[in-house]
Amino acid sequence: LGFKGPKNLRQKLVFATLTGKTIRVTGIRENDERPGIQAHEASLLRLIEKVTNGSVVEISETGTSLRFKPGVVVGGRNLVHDCGKARAIGYFLEPLVLLSLFGKKPLSITLKGITNDDIDPSVDCFRSVTLLLLREFGAGAEDFGQKPLDLRVNKRGMRPAGGGEVYLQCPTIKSVKSVRMLDEGMVKRVRGIAYSANTPPHMTSRMVDGARGILNKLLADVYIFTDHMSGAKAGHSPGYGVALIAESTSGSRVYTECSCSGSSKGSDKRGPQLLGSAEHHNGNGASSGDGAAEEAELVPETVGERTARMLLEEVSRGGFVDGTHQSLALSLCAMASQDEISQLRTGPLTPHAVETLRLIQDFFKVTFKIAPEQQSRTLFLSCIGAGITNQIRTMN
C-alpha cells in the first residue's frame, strides 16, 4: 500500500502490522524547513521494533520516504523505552497497546518522557478512560493466568524537560469482542484529577475550586482528586493541570483536560486525538492554529473553569464515546469478530475519525453504515468486523 505525507502515520504502522501488509510512505514533509521523519516518529519506529520480531524499516537518505515491512508481535517483559522530549508518552501508548494485545506473550514496559502536555493525550486520560474502553472490547480480561491491563504513573514529567515515567502492563487476547454501544445515558457523576509538579501544593486545590464552581451548579456528585508531586517524582519542569471525566448511567465516559506547563501557558486540549493527535497538527508537531499568539498565562482557578466548560461542551455533543476516543472505538469495531455486528453511537465525527474510516477501508476492507439521528444530532455507526485474531499467542 502506498501513502503520501506523514498524516496518521501511527495508525498506518499499527494497521499494517495487524494485517501483515507492507506500506510505503512518500513525500514526508518534503517542503518543510526540517524535511523527513522527525525524532518522535523515529522513536515510535524503534518502539515497534522492540515489541516485534522481523520488522524491516527502510528510510531514504533525506528521510522523506519510508518503507515498512511488518514482523510478528512478540511482546516482552521489563522492557524500557525513552520516548524523548518531542512528544508526550500519550503519543506512544495507544499504538503500543493495540499491537501488544495481538502479541505472542504479554507485555510489560516502562516508558520515560513527558506525561502531561498540551498536544497529546495524557497518561491520566489513558488510565481513567481509555483502559475502560479497551475492556469493553474484551482487552482487559484476566484469562490464562495473565495480569490485567494496567497503567501506573511512577513519576510526572511536564514540558519541556520531561522526566516522567509510567509502567504499562498489557495482556494478550485471542480476538476483539463485538459491542453494542448505543445508550449514552445521563451523566450521574463527575470525577477528575488535579495534578501539579514542582509547584506549590495549593495549586491543585485552587483548580478544584474553579472546576467545582461551574459543575456544582448542575450536579452534586463531583469529586476531584489531587495529585501533587515534588522532588524526584515531579520530573524536571514545573506545571499543573486538571482532567475531568463525566460518567453516565450507561457506563460511558467523557473526558476533557487542560494543562499549563513551563512552555505552554495554559494551552487546552479539548479531546486530544488518540492515535492521531500529532497528525492534526499538520503532521509536523506544530499547531495548525495561531494559538501561541492567543495564549495567556492562566491562574489555577481559570484552568479549572475552562476544563469544566470544555467538559459540558463535550457532553452536549452526545455519543457513547467522546471525540477523543472515536478513532480508537472505530478501529476496534473494525477488528472485531465477524459473527456479530458492532454498533456504536457517536457525536459529530471529528476530522481524525473520518480519516480513520478511510484507513479502515484501505487496510481491513471494512465499511461502516452511518445513520444520523436528527433529534439528538448523533450518529449510529455499524459494521461487521474483519475478524482479526491472534494466531501466535502462547498459552501459559
XYZ file of N, CA, C and O in Angstrom, residues 152-254:
412
model
N 0.491 2.432 35.491
C 0.850 3.109 36.731
C 1.754 4.296 36.434
O 2.709 4.182 35.661
N 1.454 5.428 37.063
C 2.278 6.632 36.896
C 3.274 6.678 38.051
O 2.897 6.940 39.200
N 4.533 6.418 37.763
C 5.565 6.440 38.802
C 6.111 7.842 39.032
O 6.402 8.230 40.156
N 6.257 8.606 37.952
C 6.754 9.984 38.042
C 6.000 10.835 37.029
O 5.662 10.354 35.947
N 5.745 12.080 37.376
C 5.153 13.002 36.412
C 6.259 13.804 35.735
O 7.260 14.145 36.356
N 6.041 14.120 34.467
C 7.009 14.928 33.733
C 6.288 15.916 32.838
O 5.495 15.522 31.994
N 6.513 17.207 33.053
C 5.861 18.247 32.255
C 6.838 18.761 31.194
O 8.049 18.542 31.258
N 6.275 19.472 30.214
C 7.135 20.107 29.221
C 7.917 21.244 29.879
O 7.438 21.837 30.820
N 9.093 21.603 29.368
C 9.763 20.988 28.205
C 10.752 19.876 28.553
O 11.168 19.135 27.683
N 11.132 19.761 29.838
C 12.238 18.854 30.173
C 11.792 17.423 30.454
O 12.606 16.509 30.452
N 10.497 17.204 30.702
C 10.005 15.836 30.925
C 10.485 15.260 32.239
O 10.450 15.905 33.274
N 10.929 14.006 32.186
C 11.381 13.319 33.392
C 10.335 12.411 34.003
O 10.545 11.855 35.083
N 9.193 12.235 33.310
C 8.139 11.358 33.821
C 8.426 9.902 33.524
O 9.281 9.555 32.707
N 7.668 9.025 34.194
C 7.860 7.589 33.999
C 6.548 6.862 34.288
O 5.908 7.096 35.311
N 6.132 5.987 33.367
C 4.928 5.175 33.577
C 5.252 3.709 33.304
O 6.162 3.401 32.516
N 4.511 2.844 33.955
C 4.695 1.397 33.786
C 3.418 0.830 33.177
O 2.324 0.982 33.727
N 3.538 0.188 32.033
C 2.391 -0.382 31.332
C 2.462 -1.902 31.358
O 3.511 -2.491 31.107
N 1.312 -2.495 31.655
C 1.182 -3.956 31.682
C 0.034 -4.325 30.750
O -1.087 -3.853 30.922
N 0.329 -5.124 29.731
C -0.683 -5.407 28.711
C -0.756 -6.906 28.431
O 0.239 -7.508 28.015
N -1.915 -7.531 28.635
C -2.069 -8.962 28.324
C -2.301 -9.161 26.828
O -2.420 -8.201 26.063
N -2.368 -10.404 26.410
C -2.722 -10.712 25.026
C -4.163 -11.219 24.983
O -4.686 -11.717 25.981
N -4.791 -11.084 23.835
C -6.156 -11.572 23.663
C -6.220 -12.430 22.403
O -5.335 -12.368 21.547
N -7.254 -13.247 22.324
C -7.447 -14.081 21.142
C -8.104 -13.293 20.017
O -7.712 -13.394 18.851
N -9.117 -12.494 20.370
C -9.797 -11.672 19.371
C -10.546 -10.547 20.075
O -10.724 -10.572 21.298
N -10.993 -9.572 19.302
C -11.741 -8.432 19.838
C -13.230 -8.759 19.830
O -13.749 -9.294 18.854
N -13.912 -8.437 20.926
C -15.352 -8.709 21.030
C -16.159 -7.683 20.244
O -15.786 -6.516 20.168
N -17.283 -8.120 19.684
C -18.238 -7.187 19.099
C -18.984 -6.472 20.228
O -19.198 -7.047 21.292
N -19.367 -5.229 19.984
C -20.001 -4.445 21.048
C -21.262 -3.763 20.526
O -21.449 -3.585 19.321
N -22.118 -3.387 21.479
C -23.286 -2.536 21.198
C -23.214 -1.357 22.160
O -23.589 -1.477 23.316
N -22.697 -0.245 21.662
C -22.560 0.958 22.488
C -23.511 2.025 21.949
O -23.105 2.930 21.215
N -24.778 1.885 22.300
C -25.790 2.770 21.721
C -26.409 3.714 22.752
O -26.800 4.824 22.417
N -26.512 3.278 24.003
C -27.187 4.085 25.025
C -26.162 4.953 25.742
O -25.366 4.453 26.537
N -26.191 6.255 25.483
C -25.217 7.135 26.130
C -25.600 7.449 27.568
O -24.752 7.849 28.369
N -26.883 7.294 27.925
C -27.314 7.502 29.301
C -27.294 8.966 29.697
O -27.079 9.867 28.893
N -27.505 9.200 30.998
C -27.470 10.546 31.573
C -26.263 10.641 32.501
O -25.905 9.675 33.176
N -25.660 11.805 32.550
C -24.487 11.995 33.410
C -24.918 11.895 34.875
O -25.823 12.600 35.319
N -24.279 10.971 35.616
C -24.654 10.781 37.019
C -23.605 11.334 37.982
O -23.911 11.646 39.130
N -22.362 11.437 37.523
C -21.333 11.989 38.412
C -20.141 12.444 37.578
O -19.972 12.031 36.438
N -19.317 13.282 38.179
C -18.087 13.763 37.543
C -16.920 13.446 38.470
O -16.979 13.726 39.679
N -15.913 12.818 37.919
C -14.683 12.553 38.654
C -13.524 13.225 37.933
O -13.611 13.526 36.741
N -12.461 13.468 38.635
C -11.331 14.125 37.983
C -10.079 14.021 38.816
O -10.079 13.480 39.935
N -8.996 14.538 38.260
C -7.729 14.583 38.979
C -7.037 15.898 38.664
O -6.887 16.267 37.497
N -6.702 16.629 39.720
C -5.934 17.862 39.582
C -4.497 17.546 39.982
O -4.243 17.088 41.086
N -3.569 17.753 39.060
C -2.185 17.355 39.300
C -1.260 18.568 39.201
O -1.557 19.563 38.525
N -0.159 18.477 39.894
C 0.860 19.519 39.800
C 2.221 18.898 40.079
O 2.327 17.864 40.743
N 3.239 19.520 39.532
C 4.610 19.038 39.723
C 5.536 20.239 39.864
O 5.478 21.177 39.050
N 6.355 20.216 40.883
C 7.324 21.294 41.130
C 6.652 22.657 41.267
O 7.200 23.681 40.847
N 5.444 22.671 41.815
C 4.740 23.919 42.087
C 4.218 23.864 43.524
O 4.213 22.798 44.147
N 3.760 24.994 44.080
C 3.201 24.959 45.442
C 2.005 24.012 45.524
O 1.210 23.924 44.588
N 1.837 23.304 46.635
C 0.755 22.317 46.762
C -0.640 22.910 46.607
O -1.563 22.206 46.192
N -0.834 24.203 46.940
C -2.180 24.768 46.883
C -2.692 24.934 45.453
O -3.881 25.218 45.252
N -1.833 24.778 44.454
C -2.272 24.899 43.063
C -3.398 23.908 42.750
O -4.359 24.236 42.046
N -3.270 22.675 43.253
C -4.278 21.650 42.929
C -5.639 21.997 43.532
O -6.663 21.890 42.852
N -5.667 22.447 44.773
C -6.954 22.772 45.406
C -7.585 23.994 44.758
O -8.820 24.093 44.671
N -6.798 24.921 44.252
C -7.355 26.093 43.558
C -8.003 25.675 42.231
O -9.056 26.212 41.852
N -7.394 24.715 41.523
C -8.008 24.208 40.289
C -9.310 23.480 40.592
O -10.296 23.600 39.856
N -9.336 22.719 41.690
C -10.559 22.018 42.090
C -11.672 23.022 42.372
O -12.828 22.847 41.940
N -11.357 24.108 43.062
C -12.359 25.131 43.367
C -12.927 25.742 42.086
O -14.134 25.983 41.977
N -12.058 26.012 41.110
C -12.512 26.590 39.853
C -13.461 25.669 39.098
O -14.495 26.103 38.585
N -13.134 24.381 39.053
C -13.975 23.421 38.336
C -15.297 23.193 39.061
O -16.364 23.154 38.436
N -15.251 23.073 40.375
C -16.481 22.827 41.139
C -17.426 24.023 41.076
O -18.657 23.871 41.151
N -16.878 25.222 40.941
C -17.709 26.412 40.836
C -18.656 26.346 39.650
O -19.770 26.884 39.695
N -18.230 25.681 38.568
C -19.083 25.514 37.388
C -19.969 24.282 37.527
O -21.184 24.322 37.303
N -19.373 23.147 37.916
C -20.071 21.862 37.861
C -21.107 21.687 38.965
O -22.142 21.056 38.755
N -20.845 22.255 40.152
C -21.782 22.045 41.259
C -23.114 22.752 41.052
O -24.097 22.451 41.735
N -23.177 23.692 40.103
C -24.460 24.317 39.779
C -25.386 23.335 39.055
O -26.590 23.513 39.033
N -24.789 22.300 38.452
C -25.552 21.347 37.650
C -25.638 19.962 38.274
O -26.559 19.201 37.981
N -24.666 19.623 39.124
C -24.548 18.253 39.618
C -23.921 18.281 41.005
O -22.960 19.009 41.246
N -24.493 17.483 41.907
C -23.963 17.458 43.272
C -22.781 16.509 43.410
O -21.859 16.760 44.191
N -22.807 15.406 42.646
C -21.796 14.358 42.808
C -20.555 14.680 41.972
O -20.363 14.165 40.870
N -19.741 15.576 42.487
C -18.498 15.970 41.811
C -17.350 15.756 42.792
O -17.357 16.313 43.892
N -16.389 14.925 42.406
C -15.242 14.689 43.284
C -13.976 14.699 42.432
O -13.869 13.942 41.467
N -13.048 15.573 42.784
C -11.806 15.710 42.024
C -10.634 15.415 42.957
O -10.434 16.103 43.963
N -9.892 14.379 42.636
C -8.722 14.004 43.430
C -7.581 14.988 43.166
O -7.520 15.615 42.107
N -6.683 15.108 44.126
C -5.495 15.942 43.926
C -4.258 15.054 43.937
O -4.184 14.078 44.678
N -3.323 15.393 43.081
C -2.090 14.618 42.958
C -0.929 15.593 42.818
O -0.619 16.059 41.723
N -0.321 15.916 43.947
C 0.816 16.840 43.936
C 2.100 16.046 44.092
O 2.245 15.249 45.014
N 3.017 16.239 43.169
C 4.304 15.535 43.234
C 5.444 16.544 43.342
O 5.413 17.602 42.698
N 6.428 16.192 44.128
C 7.598 17.056 44.285
C 8.838 16.184 44.389
O 8.755 14.967 44.556
N 9.975 16.816 44.276
C 11.233 16.078 44.389
C 11.475 15.171 43.198
O 11.214 15.526 42.049
N 11.943 13.963 43.467
C 12.342 13.040 42.402
C 11.163 12.590 41.554
O 11.323 12.250 40.381
N 9.949 12.593 42.122
C 8.775 12.109 41.383
C 8.109 13.182 40.523
O 7.122 12.908 39.858
N 8.639 14.391 40.538
C 7.973 15.502 39.858
C 8.596 15.850 38.512
O 8.170 16.799 37.866
N 9.600 15.097 38.085
C 10.217 15.410 36.799
C 11.110 16.630 36.878
O 11.527 17.058 37.959
N 11.374 17.221 35.709
C 12.370 18.286 35.621
C 11.772 19.661 35.342
O 12.498 20.641 35.316
N 10.449 19.754 35.089
C 9.830 21.040 34.763
C 8.597 21.273 35.623
O 7.904 20.326 35.990
N 8.298 22.547 35.945
C 7.071 22.834 36.707
C 5.852 22.826 35.805
O 5.938 23.079 34.602
N 4.691 22.531 36.393
C 3.450 22.561 35.614
C 2.289 22.049 36.441
O 2.467 21.452 37.511
N 1.076 22.302 35.943
C -0.124 21.826 36.626
C -1.251 21.713 35.614
O -1.181 22.245 34.494
N -2.303 20.991 36.000
C -3.439 20.811 35.100
C -4.529 20.024 35.791
O -4.354 19.530 36.915
N -5.667 19.883 35.102
C -6.778 19.130 35.660
C -7.453 18.344 34.547
O -7.605 18.832 33.426
N -7.808 17.100 34.851
C -8.540 16.239 33.916
C -9.884 15.893 34.542
O -9.947 15.555 35.724
N -10.961 15.999 33.751
C -12.312 15.720 34.249
C -12.962 14.626 33.421
O -12.809 14.595 32.197
N -13.673 13.728 34.098
C -14.377 12.631 33.426
C -15.828 12.634 33.882
O -16.110 12.568 35.080
N -16.772 12.728 32.928
C -18.200 12.622 33.229
C -18.635 11.181 33.003
O -18.486 10.654 31.904
N -19.161 10.547 34.046
C -19.614 9.162 33.958
C -21.139 9.135 33.864
O -21.825 9.840 34.603
N -21.656 8.304 32.946
C -23.103 8.266 32.731
C -23.718 7.007 33.341
O -23.022 6.089 33.772
N -25.042 6.967 33.338
C -25.772 5.830 33.906
C -25.568 4.559 33.090
O -25.776 3.451 33.592
N -25.150 4.683 31.833
C -24.943 3.502 30.984
C -23.487 3.049 30.947
O -23.152 2.091 30.270
N -22.603 3.765 31.663
C -21.202 3.362 31.708
C -20.307 4.096 30.735
O -19.095 3.824 30.690
N -20.839 5.029 29.950
C -19.982 5.780 29.036
C -19.221 6.859 29.803
O -19.654 7.303 30.876
N -18.092 7.283 29.242
C -17.269 8.299 29.896
C -16.849 9.358 28.894
O -16.491 9.037 27.763
N -16.887 10.606 29.333
C -16.469 11.735 28.500
C -15.330 12.437 29.214
O -15.414 12.707 30.415
